[in-house]
PDB file of C-alpha atoms in Angstrom:
ATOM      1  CA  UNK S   1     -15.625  23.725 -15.644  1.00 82.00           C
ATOM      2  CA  UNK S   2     -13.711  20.981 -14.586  1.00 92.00           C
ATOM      3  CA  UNK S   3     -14.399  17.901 -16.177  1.00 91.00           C
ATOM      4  CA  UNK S   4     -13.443  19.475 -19.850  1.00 92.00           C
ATOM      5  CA  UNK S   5     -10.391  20.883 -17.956  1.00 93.00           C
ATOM      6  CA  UNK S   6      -9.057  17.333 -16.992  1.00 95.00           C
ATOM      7  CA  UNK S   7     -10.339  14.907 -20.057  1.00 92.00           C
ATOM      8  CA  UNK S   8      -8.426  17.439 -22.529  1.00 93.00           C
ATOM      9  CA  UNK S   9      -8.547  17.309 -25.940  1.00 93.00           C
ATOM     10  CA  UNK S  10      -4.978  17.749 -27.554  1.00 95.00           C
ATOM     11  CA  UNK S  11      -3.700  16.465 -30.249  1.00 95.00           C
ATOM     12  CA  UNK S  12      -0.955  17.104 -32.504  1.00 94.00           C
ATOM     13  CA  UNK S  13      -2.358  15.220 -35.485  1.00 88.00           C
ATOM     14  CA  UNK S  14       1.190  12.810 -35.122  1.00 94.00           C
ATOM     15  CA  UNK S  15       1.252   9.470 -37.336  1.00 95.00           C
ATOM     16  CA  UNK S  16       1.505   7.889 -33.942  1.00 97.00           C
ATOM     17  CA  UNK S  17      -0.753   6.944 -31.031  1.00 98.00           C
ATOM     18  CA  UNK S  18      -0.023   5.495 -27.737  1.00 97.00           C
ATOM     19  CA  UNK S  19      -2.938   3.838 -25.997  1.00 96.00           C
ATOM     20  CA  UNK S  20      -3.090   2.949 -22.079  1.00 92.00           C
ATOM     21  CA  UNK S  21      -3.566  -0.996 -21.802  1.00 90.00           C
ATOM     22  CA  UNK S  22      -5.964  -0.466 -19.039  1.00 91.00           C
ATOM     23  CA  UNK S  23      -8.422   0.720 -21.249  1.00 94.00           C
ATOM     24  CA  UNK S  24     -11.554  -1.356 -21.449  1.00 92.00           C
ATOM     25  CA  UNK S  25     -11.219  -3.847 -24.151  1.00 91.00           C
ATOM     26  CA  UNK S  26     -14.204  -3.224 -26.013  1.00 93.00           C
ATOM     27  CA  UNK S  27     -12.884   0.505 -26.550  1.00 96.00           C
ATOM     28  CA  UNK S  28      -9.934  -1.195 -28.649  1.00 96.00           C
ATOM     29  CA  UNK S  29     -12.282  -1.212 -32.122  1.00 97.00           C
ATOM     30  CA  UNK S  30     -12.850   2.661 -31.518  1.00 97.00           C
ATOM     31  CA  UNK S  31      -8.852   3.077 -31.185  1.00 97.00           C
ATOM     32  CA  UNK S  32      -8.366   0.997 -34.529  1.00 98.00           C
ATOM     33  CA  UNK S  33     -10.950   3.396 -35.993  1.00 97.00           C
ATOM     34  CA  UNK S  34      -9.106   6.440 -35.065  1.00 96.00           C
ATOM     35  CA  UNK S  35      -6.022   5.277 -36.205  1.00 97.00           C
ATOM     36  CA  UNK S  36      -7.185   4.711 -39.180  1.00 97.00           C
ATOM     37  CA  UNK S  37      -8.851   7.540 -39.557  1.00 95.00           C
ATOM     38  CA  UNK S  38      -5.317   9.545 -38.693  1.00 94.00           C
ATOM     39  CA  UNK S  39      -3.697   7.832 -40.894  1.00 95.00           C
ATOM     40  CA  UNK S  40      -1.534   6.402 -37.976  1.00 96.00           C
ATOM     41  CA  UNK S  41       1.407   4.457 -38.828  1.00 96.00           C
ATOM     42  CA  UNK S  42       2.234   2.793 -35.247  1.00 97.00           C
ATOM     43  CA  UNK S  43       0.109   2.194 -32.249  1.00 98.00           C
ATOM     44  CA  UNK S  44       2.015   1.544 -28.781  1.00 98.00           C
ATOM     45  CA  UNK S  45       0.685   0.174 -25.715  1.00 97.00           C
ATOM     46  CA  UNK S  46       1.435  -0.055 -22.455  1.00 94.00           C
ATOM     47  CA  UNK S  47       0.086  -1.864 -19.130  1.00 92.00           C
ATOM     48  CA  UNK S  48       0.659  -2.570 -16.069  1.00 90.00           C
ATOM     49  CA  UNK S  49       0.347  -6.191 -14.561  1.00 89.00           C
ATOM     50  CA  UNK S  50      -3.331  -7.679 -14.457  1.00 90.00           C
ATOM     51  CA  UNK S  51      -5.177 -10.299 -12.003  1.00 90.00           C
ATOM     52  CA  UNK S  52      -5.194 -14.075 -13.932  1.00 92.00           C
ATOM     53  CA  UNK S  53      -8.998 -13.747 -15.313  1.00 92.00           C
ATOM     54  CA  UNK S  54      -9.761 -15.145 -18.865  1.00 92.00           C
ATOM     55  CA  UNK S  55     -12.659 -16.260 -20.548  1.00 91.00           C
ATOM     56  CA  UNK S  56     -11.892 -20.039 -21.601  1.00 91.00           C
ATOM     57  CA  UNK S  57     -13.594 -21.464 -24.775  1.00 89.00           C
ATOM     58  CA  UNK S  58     -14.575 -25.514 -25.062  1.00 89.00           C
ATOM     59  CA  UNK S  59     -11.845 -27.592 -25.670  1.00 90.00           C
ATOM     60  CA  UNK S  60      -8.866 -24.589 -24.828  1.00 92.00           C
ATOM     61  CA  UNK S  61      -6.542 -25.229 -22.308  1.00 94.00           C
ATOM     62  CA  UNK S  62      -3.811 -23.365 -20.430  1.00 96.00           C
ATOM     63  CA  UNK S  63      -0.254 -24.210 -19.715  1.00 96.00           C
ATOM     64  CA  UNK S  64       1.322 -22.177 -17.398  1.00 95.00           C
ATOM     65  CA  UNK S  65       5.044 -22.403 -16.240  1.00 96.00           C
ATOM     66  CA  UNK S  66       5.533 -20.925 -12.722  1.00 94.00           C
ATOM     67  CA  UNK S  67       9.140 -20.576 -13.196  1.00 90.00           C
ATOM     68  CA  UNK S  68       9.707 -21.958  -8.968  1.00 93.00           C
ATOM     69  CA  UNK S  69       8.139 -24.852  -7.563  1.00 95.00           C
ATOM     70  CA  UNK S  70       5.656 -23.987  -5.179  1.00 96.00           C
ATOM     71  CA  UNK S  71       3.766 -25.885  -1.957  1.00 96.00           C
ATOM     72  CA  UNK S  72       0.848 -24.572  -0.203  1.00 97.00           C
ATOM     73  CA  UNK S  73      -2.744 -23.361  -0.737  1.00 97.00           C
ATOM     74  CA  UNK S  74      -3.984 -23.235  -4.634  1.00 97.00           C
ATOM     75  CA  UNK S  75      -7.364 -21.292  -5.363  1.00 97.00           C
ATOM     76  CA  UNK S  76      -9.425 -20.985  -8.500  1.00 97.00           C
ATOM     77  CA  UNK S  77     -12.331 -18.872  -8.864  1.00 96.00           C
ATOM     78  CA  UNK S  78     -14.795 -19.745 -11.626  1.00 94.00           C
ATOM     79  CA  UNK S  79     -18.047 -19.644 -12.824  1.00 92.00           C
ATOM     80  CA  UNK S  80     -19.458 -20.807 -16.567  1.00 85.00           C
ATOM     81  CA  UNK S  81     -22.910 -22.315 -18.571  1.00 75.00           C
ATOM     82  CA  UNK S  82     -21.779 -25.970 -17.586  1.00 72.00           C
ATOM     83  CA  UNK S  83     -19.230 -28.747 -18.114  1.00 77.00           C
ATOM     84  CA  UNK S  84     -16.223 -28.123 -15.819  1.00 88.00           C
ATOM     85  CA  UNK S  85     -12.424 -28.048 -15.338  1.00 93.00           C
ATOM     86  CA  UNK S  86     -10.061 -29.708 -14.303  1.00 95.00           C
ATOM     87  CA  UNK S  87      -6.651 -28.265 -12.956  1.00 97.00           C
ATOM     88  CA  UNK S  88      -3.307 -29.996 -13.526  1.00 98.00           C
ATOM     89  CA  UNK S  89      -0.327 -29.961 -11.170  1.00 97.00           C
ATOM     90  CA  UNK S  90       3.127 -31.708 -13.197  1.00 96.00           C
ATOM     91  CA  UNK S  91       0.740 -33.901 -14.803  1.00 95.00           C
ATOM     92  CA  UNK S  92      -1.513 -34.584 -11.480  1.00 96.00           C
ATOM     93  CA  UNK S  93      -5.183 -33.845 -10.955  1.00 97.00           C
ATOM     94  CA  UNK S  94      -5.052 -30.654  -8.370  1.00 97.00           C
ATOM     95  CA  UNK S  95      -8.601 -29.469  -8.695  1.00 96.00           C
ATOM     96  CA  UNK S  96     -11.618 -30.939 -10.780  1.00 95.00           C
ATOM     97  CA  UNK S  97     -14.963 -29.540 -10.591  1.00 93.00           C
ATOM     98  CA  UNK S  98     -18.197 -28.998 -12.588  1.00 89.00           C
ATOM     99  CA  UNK S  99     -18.923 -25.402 -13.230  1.00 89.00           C
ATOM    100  CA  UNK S 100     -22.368 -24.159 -13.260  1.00 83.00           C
ATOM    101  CA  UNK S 101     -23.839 -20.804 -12.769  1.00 83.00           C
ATOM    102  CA  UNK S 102     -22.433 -18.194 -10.404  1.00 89.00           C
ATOM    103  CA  UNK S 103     -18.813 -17.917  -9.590  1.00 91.00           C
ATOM    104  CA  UNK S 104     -17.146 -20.572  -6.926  1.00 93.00           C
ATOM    105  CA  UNK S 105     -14.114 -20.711  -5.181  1.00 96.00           C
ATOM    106  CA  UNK S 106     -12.465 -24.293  -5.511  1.00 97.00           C
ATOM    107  CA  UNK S 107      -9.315 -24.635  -2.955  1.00 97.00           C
ATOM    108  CA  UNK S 108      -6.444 -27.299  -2.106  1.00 97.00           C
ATOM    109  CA  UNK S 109      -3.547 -27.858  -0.635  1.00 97.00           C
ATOM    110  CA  UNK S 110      -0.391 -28.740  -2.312  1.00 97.00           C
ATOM    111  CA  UNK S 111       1.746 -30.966  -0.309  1.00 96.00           C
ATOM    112  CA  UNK S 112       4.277 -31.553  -3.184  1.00 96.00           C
ATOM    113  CA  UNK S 113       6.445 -29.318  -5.552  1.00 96.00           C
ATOM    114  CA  UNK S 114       4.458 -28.369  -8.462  1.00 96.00           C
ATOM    115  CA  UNK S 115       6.099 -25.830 -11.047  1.00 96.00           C
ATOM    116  CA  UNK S 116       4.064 -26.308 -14.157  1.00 97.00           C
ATOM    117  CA  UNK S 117      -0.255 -25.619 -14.224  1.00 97.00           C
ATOM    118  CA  UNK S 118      -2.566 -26.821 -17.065  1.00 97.00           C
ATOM    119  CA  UNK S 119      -6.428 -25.826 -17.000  1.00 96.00           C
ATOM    120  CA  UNK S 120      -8.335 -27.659 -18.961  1.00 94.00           C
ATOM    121  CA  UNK S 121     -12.200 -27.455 -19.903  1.00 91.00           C
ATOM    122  CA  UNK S 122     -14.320 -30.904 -19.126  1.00 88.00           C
ATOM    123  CA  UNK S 123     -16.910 -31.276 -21.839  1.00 79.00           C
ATOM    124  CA  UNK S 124     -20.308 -29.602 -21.805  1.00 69.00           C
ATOM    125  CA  UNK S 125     -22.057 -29.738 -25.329  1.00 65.00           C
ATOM    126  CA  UNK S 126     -22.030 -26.304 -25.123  1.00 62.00           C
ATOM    127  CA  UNK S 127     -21.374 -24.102 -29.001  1.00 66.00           C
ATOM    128  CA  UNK S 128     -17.938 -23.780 -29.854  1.00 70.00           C
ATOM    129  CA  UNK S 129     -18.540 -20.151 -30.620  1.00 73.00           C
ATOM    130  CA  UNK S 130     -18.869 -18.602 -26.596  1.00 78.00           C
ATOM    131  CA  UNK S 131     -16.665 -18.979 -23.909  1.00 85.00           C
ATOM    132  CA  UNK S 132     -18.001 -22.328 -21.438  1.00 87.00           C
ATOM    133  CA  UNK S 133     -15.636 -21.137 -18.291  1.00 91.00           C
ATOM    134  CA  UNK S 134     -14.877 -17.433 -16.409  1.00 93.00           C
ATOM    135  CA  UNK S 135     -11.799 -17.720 -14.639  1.00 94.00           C
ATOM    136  CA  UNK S 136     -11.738 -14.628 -12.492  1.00 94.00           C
ATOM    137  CA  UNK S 137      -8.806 -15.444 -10.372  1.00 94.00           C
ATOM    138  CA  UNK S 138      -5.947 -18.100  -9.584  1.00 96.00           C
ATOM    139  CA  UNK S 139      -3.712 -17.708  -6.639  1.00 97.00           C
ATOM    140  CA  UNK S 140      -0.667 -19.646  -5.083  1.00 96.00           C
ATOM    141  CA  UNK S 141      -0.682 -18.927  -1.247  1.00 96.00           C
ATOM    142  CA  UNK S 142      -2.449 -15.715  -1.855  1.00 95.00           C
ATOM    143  CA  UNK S 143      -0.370 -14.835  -5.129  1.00 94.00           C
ATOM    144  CA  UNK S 144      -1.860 -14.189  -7.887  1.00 94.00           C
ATOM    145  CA  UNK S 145      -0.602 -16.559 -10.694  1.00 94.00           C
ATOM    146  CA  UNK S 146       0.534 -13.815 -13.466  1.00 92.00           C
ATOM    147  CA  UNK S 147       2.988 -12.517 -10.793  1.00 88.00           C
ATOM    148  CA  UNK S 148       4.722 -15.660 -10.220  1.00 89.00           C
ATOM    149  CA  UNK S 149       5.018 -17.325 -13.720  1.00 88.00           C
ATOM    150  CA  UNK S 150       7.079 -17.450 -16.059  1.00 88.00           C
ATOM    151  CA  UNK S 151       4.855 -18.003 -19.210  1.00 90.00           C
ATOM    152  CA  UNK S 152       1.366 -18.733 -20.661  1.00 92.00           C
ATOM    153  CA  UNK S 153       0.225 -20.373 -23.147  1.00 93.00           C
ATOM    154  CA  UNK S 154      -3.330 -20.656 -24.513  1.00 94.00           C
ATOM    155  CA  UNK S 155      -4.115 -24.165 -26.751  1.00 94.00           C
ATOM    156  CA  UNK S 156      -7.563 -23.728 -28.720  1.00 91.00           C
ATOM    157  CA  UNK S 157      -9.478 -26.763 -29.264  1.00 89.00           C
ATOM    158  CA  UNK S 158      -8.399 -26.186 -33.221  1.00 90.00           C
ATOM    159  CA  UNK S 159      -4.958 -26.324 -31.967  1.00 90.00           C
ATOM    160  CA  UNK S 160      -4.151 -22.282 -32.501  1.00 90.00           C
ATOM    161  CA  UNK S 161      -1.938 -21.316 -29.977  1.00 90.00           C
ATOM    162  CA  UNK S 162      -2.164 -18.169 -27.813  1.00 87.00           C
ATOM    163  CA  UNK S 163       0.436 -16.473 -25.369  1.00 85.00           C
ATOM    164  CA  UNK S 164      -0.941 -15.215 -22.240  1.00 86.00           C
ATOM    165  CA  UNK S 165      -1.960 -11.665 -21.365  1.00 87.00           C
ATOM    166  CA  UNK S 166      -0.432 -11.222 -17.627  1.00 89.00           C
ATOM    167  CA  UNK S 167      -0.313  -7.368 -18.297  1.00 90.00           C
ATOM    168  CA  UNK S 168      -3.063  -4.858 -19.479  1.00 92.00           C
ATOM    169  CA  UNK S 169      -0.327  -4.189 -22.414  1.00 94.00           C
ATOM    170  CA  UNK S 170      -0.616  -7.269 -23.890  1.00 93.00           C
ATOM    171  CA  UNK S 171      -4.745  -7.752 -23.211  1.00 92.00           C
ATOM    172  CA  UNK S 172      -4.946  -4.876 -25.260  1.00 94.00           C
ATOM    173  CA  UNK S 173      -2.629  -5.700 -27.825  1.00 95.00           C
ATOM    174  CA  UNK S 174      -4.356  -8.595 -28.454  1.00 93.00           C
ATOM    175  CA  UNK S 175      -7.626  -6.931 -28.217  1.00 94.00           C
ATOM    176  CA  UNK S 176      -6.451  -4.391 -30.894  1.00 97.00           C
ATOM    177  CA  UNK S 177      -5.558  -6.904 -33.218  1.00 96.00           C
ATOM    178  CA  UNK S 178      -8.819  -8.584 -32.921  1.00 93.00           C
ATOM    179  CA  UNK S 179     -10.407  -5.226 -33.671  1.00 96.00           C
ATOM    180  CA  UNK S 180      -8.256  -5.488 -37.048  1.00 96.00           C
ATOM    181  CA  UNK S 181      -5.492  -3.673 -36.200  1.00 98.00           C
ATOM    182  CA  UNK S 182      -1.711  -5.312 -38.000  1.00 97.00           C
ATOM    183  CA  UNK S 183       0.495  -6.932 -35.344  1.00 95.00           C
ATOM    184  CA  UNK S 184       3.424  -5.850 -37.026  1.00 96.00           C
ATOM    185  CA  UNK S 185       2.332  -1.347 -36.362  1.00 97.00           C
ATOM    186  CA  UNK S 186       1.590  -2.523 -32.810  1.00 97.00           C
ATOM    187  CA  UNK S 187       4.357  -1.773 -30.348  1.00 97.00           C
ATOM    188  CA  UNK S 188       4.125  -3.448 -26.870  1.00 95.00           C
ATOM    189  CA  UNK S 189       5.628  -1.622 -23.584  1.00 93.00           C
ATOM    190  CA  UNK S 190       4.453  -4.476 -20.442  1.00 90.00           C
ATOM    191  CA  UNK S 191       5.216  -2.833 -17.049  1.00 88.00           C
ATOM    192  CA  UNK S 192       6.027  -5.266 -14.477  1.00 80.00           C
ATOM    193  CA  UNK S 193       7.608  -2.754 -11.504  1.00 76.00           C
ATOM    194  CA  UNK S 194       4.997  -0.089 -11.071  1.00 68.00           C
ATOM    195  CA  UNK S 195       6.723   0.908  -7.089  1.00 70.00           C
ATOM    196  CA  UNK S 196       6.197   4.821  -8.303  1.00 69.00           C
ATOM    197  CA  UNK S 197       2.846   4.083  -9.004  1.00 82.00           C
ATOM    198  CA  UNK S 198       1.200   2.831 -12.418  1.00 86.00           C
ATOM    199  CA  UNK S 199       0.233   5.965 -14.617  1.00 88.00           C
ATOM    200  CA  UNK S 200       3.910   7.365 -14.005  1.00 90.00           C
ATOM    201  CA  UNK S 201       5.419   3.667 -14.751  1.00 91.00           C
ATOM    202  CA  UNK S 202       3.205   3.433 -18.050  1.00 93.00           C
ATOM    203  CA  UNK S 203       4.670   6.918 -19.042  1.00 94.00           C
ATOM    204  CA  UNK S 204       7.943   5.838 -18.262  1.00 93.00           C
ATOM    205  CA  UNK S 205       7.897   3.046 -20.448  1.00 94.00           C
ATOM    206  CA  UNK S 206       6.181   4.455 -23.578  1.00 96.00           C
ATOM    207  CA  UNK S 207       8.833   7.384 -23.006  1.00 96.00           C
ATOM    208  CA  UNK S 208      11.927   4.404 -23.198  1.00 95.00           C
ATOM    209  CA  UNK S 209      10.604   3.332 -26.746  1.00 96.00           C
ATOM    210  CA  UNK S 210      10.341   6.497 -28.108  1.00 97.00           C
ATOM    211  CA  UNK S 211      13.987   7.140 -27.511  1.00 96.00           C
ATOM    212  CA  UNK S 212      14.780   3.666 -28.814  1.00 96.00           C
ATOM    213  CA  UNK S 213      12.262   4.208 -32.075  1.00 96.00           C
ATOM    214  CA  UNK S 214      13.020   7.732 -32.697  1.00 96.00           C
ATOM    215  CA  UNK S 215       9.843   9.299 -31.836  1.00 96.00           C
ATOM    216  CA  UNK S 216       9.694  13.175 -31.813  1.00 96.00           C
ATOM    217  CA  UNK S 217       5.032  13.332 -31.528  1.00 97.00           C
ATOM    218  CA  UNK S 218       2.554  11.207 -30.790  1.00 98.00           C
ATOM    219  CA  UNK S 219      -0.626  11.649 -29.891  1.00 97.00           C
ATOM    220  CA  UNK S 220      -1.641   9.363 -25.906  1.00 97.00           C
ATOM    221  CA  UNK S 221      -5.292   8.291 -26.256  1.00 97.00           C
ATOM    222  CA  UNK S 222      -6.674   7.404 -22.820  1.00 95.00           C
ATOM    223  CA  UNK S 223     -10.133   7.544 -21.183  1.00 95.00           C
ATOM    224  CA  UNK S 224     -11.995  10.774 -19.532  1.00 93.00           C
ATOM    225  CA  UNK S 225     -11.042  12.748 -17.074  1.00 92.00           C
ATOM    226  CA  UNK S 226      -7.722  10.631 -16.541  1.00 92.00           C
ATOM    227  CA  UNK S 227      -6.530  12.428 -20.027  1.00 94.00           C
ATOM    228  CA  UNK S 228      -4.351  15.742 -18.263  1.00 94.00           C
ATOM    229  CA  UNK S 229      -2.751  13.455 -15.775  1.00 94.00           C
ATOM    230  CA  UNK S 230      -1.456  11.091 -18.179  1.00 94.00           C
ATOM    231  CA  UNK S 231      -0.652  13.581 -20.754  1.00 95.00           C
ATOM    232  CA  UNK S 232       1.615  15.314 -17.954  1.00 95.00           C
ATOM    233  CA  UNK S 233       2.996  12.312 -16.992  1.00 94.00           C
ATOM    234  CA  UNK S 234       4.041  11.328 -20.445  1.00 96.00           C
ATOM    235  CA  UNK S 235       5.591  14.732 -21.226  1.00 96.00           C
ATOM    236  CA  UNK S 236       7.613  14.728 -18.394  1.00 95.00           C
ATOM    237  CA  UNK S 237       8.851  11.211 -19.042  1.00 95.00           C
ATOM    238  CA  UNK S 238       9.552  12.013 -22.760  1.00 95.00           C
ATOM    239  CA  UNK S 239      11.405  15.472 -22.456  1.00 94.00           C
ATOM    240  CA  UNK S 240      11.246  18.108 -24.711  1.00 93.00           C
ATOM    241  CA  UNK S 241      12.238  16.503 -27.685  1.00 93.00           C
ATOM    242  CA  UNK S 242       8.895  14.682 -27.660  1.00 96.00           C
ATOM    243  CA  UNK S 243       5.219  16.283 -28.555  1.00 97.00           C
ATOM    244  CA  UNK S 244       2.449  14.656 -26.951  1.00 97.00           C
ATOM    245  CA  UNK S 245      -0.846  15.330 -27.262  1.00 97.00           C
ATOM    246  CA  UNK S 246      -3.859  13.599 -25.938  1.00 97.00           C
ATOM    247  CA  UNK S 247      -6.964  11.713 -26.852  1.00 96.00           C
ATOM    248  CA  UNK S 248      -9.806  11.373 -24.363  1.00 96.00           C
ATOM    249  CA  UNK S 249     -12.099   9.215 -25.046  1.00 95.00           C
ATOM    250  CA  UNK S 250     -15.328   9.707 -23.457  1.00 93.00           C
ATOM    251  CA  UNK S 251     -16.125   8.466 -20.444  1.00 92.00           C
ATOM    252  CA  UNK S 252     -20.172   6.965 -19.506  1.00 93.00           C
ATOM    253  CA  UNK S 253     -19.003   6.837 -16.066  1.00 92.00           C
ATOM    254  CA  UNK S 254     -18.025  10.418 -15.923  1.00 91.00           C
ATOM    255  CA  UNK S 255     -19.701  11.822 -18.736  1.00 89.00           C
ATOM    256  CA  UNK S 256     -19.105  15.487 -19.453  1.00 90.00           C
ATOM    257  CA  UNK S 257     -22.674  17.169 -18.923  1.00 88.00           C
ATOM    258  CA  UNK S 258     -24.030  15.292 -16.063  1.00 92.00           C
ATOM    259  CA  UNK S 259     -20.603  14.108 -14.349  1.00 90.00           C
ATOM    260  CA  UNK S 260     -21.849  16.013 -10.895  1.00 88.00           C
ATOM    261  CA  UNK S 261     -25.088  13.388 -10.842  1.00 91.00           C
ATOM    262  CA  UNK S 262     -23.414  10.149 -10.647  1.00 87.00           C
ATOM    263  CA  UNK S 263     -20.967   8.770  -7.874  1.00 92.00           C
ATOM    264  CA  UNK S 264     -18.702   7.394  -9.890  1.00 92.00           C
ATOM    265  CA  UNK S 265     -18.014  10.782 -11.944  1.00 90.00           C
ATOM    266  CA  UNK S 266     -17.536  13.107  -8.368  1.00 91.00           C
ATOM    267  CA  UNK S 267     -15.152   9.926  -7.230  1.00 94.00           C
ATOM    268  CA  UNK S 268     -13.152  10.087 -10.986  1.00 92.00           C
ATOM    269  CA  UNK S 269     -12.830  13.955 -10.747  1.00 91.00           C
ATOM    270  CA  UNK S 270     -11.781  13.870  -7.569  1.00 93.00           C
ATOM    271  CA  UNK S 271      -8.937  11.201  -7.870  1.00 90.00           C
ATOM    272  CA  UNK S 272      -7.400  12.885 -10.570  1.00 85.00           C
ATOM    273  CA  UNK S 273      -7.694  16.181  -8.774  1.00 91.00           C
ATOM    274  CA  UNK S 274      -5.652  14.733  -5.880  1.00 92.00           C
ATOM    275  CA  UNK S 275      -3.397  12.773  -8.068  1.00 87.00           C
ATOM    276  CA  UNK S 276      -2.678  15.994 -10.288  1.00 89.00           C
ATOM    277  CA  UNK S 277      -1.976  18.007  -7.189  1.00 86.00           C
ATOM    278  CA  UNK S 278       0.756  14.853  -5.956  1.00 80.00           C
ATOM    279  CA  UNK S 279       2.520  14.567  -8.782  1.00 72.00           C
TER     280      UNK S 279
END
């Protein structure tokens, strides 16, 4: 029995939870659920660095500060109901396109120093109230933007402003707030170096603020069969003056009955098999 062997059930009913950023955003209202219903006091996240994809709403724009001046080859993939963008380079027009339909790659080549991006949406008609662009990836000479800038900021057509989210931490922080969850219980851990590989990094980092905050339990929620792994991992990174204890939420990709039937559940078990037998 496997699969209930490595998406264990553990916890030690702490006032605490610490939630994997990589988790998919629409499991972020069941996390504000069980906190609630635990009576949790403090959620922390933690994430490693994500590719540059958002979902931009009409009128929103982005303002990104690369931090270094770059030349080169700048490429935006995108896809949306209509209307367009249009992609600012230190004030100049870079890339401007209609969007319709399927994604598209739009490229050019920047022949002079350009530090600062803005992304803006070109008008469409379409309702306020669903995103009019998908902007699955920006790169700079193969880079993907959220590793070479220095900030983001998201400008609402109502003028709200937004920061970025170049790390799963902080796409699930916001997504946790969304879900109803108080900013001011949510702690958030980004992981930019994740050389020793990301799971261990995340631990590592979760493990740092608990020193800092004076954690002795908390209880890791995380996603199927990925559950022993990170529980290990965060155990060893917290020492014993630490109890953790682990959440797994289910999985449908590697559900517990009828894992064995579906490709993705033999290549989940067998991952974390491996990985459990590395580390």
């Amino acid at each position: 029995r496997v699969h209930p062997w490595l998406a264990v059930n553990a916890p030690t009913d702490a006032r605490v939870l610490a939630v994997e950023g990589w988790l998919p955003t629409d499991r972020m209202p069941e996390v504000v659920t069980l906190a609630r219903e635990r009576g949790a006091e403090r959620i922390y996240v933690t994430g490693t660095e994500r590719v540059f994809a958002y979902y931009i709403w009409p009128g929103e724009r982005l303002e990104m500060d690369l931090g270094q001046p770059f030349t080169g080859t700048l490429s935006l993939d995108a896809s949306g109901v209509g209307g367009g963008f249009r992609l600012l380079g230190d004030g100049r027009t870079l890339l401007e396109h209609t969007v319709t339909g399927p994604p598209q790659v739009f490229t050019t080549t920047v022949e002079d120093p350009v530090r600062d991006l803005e992304l803006q949406t070109l008008p469409n008609g379409a309702s306020p109230d669903a995103p009019q662009l998908f902007i699955k990836d920006l790169h700079v000479n193969g880079t993907d933007v959220h590793r070479r800038m220095r900030s983001l900021r998201r400008i609402r057509a109502n003028g709200d402003t937004l920061t970025g989210t170049p790390t799963h931490a902080e796409a699930a922080a916001e997504a946790l707030i969304a879900a109803g969850w108080p900013a001011d219980l949510l702690v958030v851990r980004p992981v930019t170096d994740a050389e020793g590989g990301r799971s261990a990094a995340n631990a590592q980092a979760l493990a740092q603020a608990f020193r800092r905050d004076g954690i002795h339990a908390v209880d890791l929620v995380t996603l199927g069969v990925h559950a022993r792994r990170s529980g290990r991992l965060l155990q060893r990174a917290s020492g014993e003056e630490v109890q953790v204890g682990v959440i797994s939420l289910a999985d449908p990709e590697c559900p517990a009955g009828t894992w064995w039937l579906q490709g993705s559940g033999w290549a989940k078990v067998a991952k974390e098999l491996v990985a459990l037998c590395r580390d």
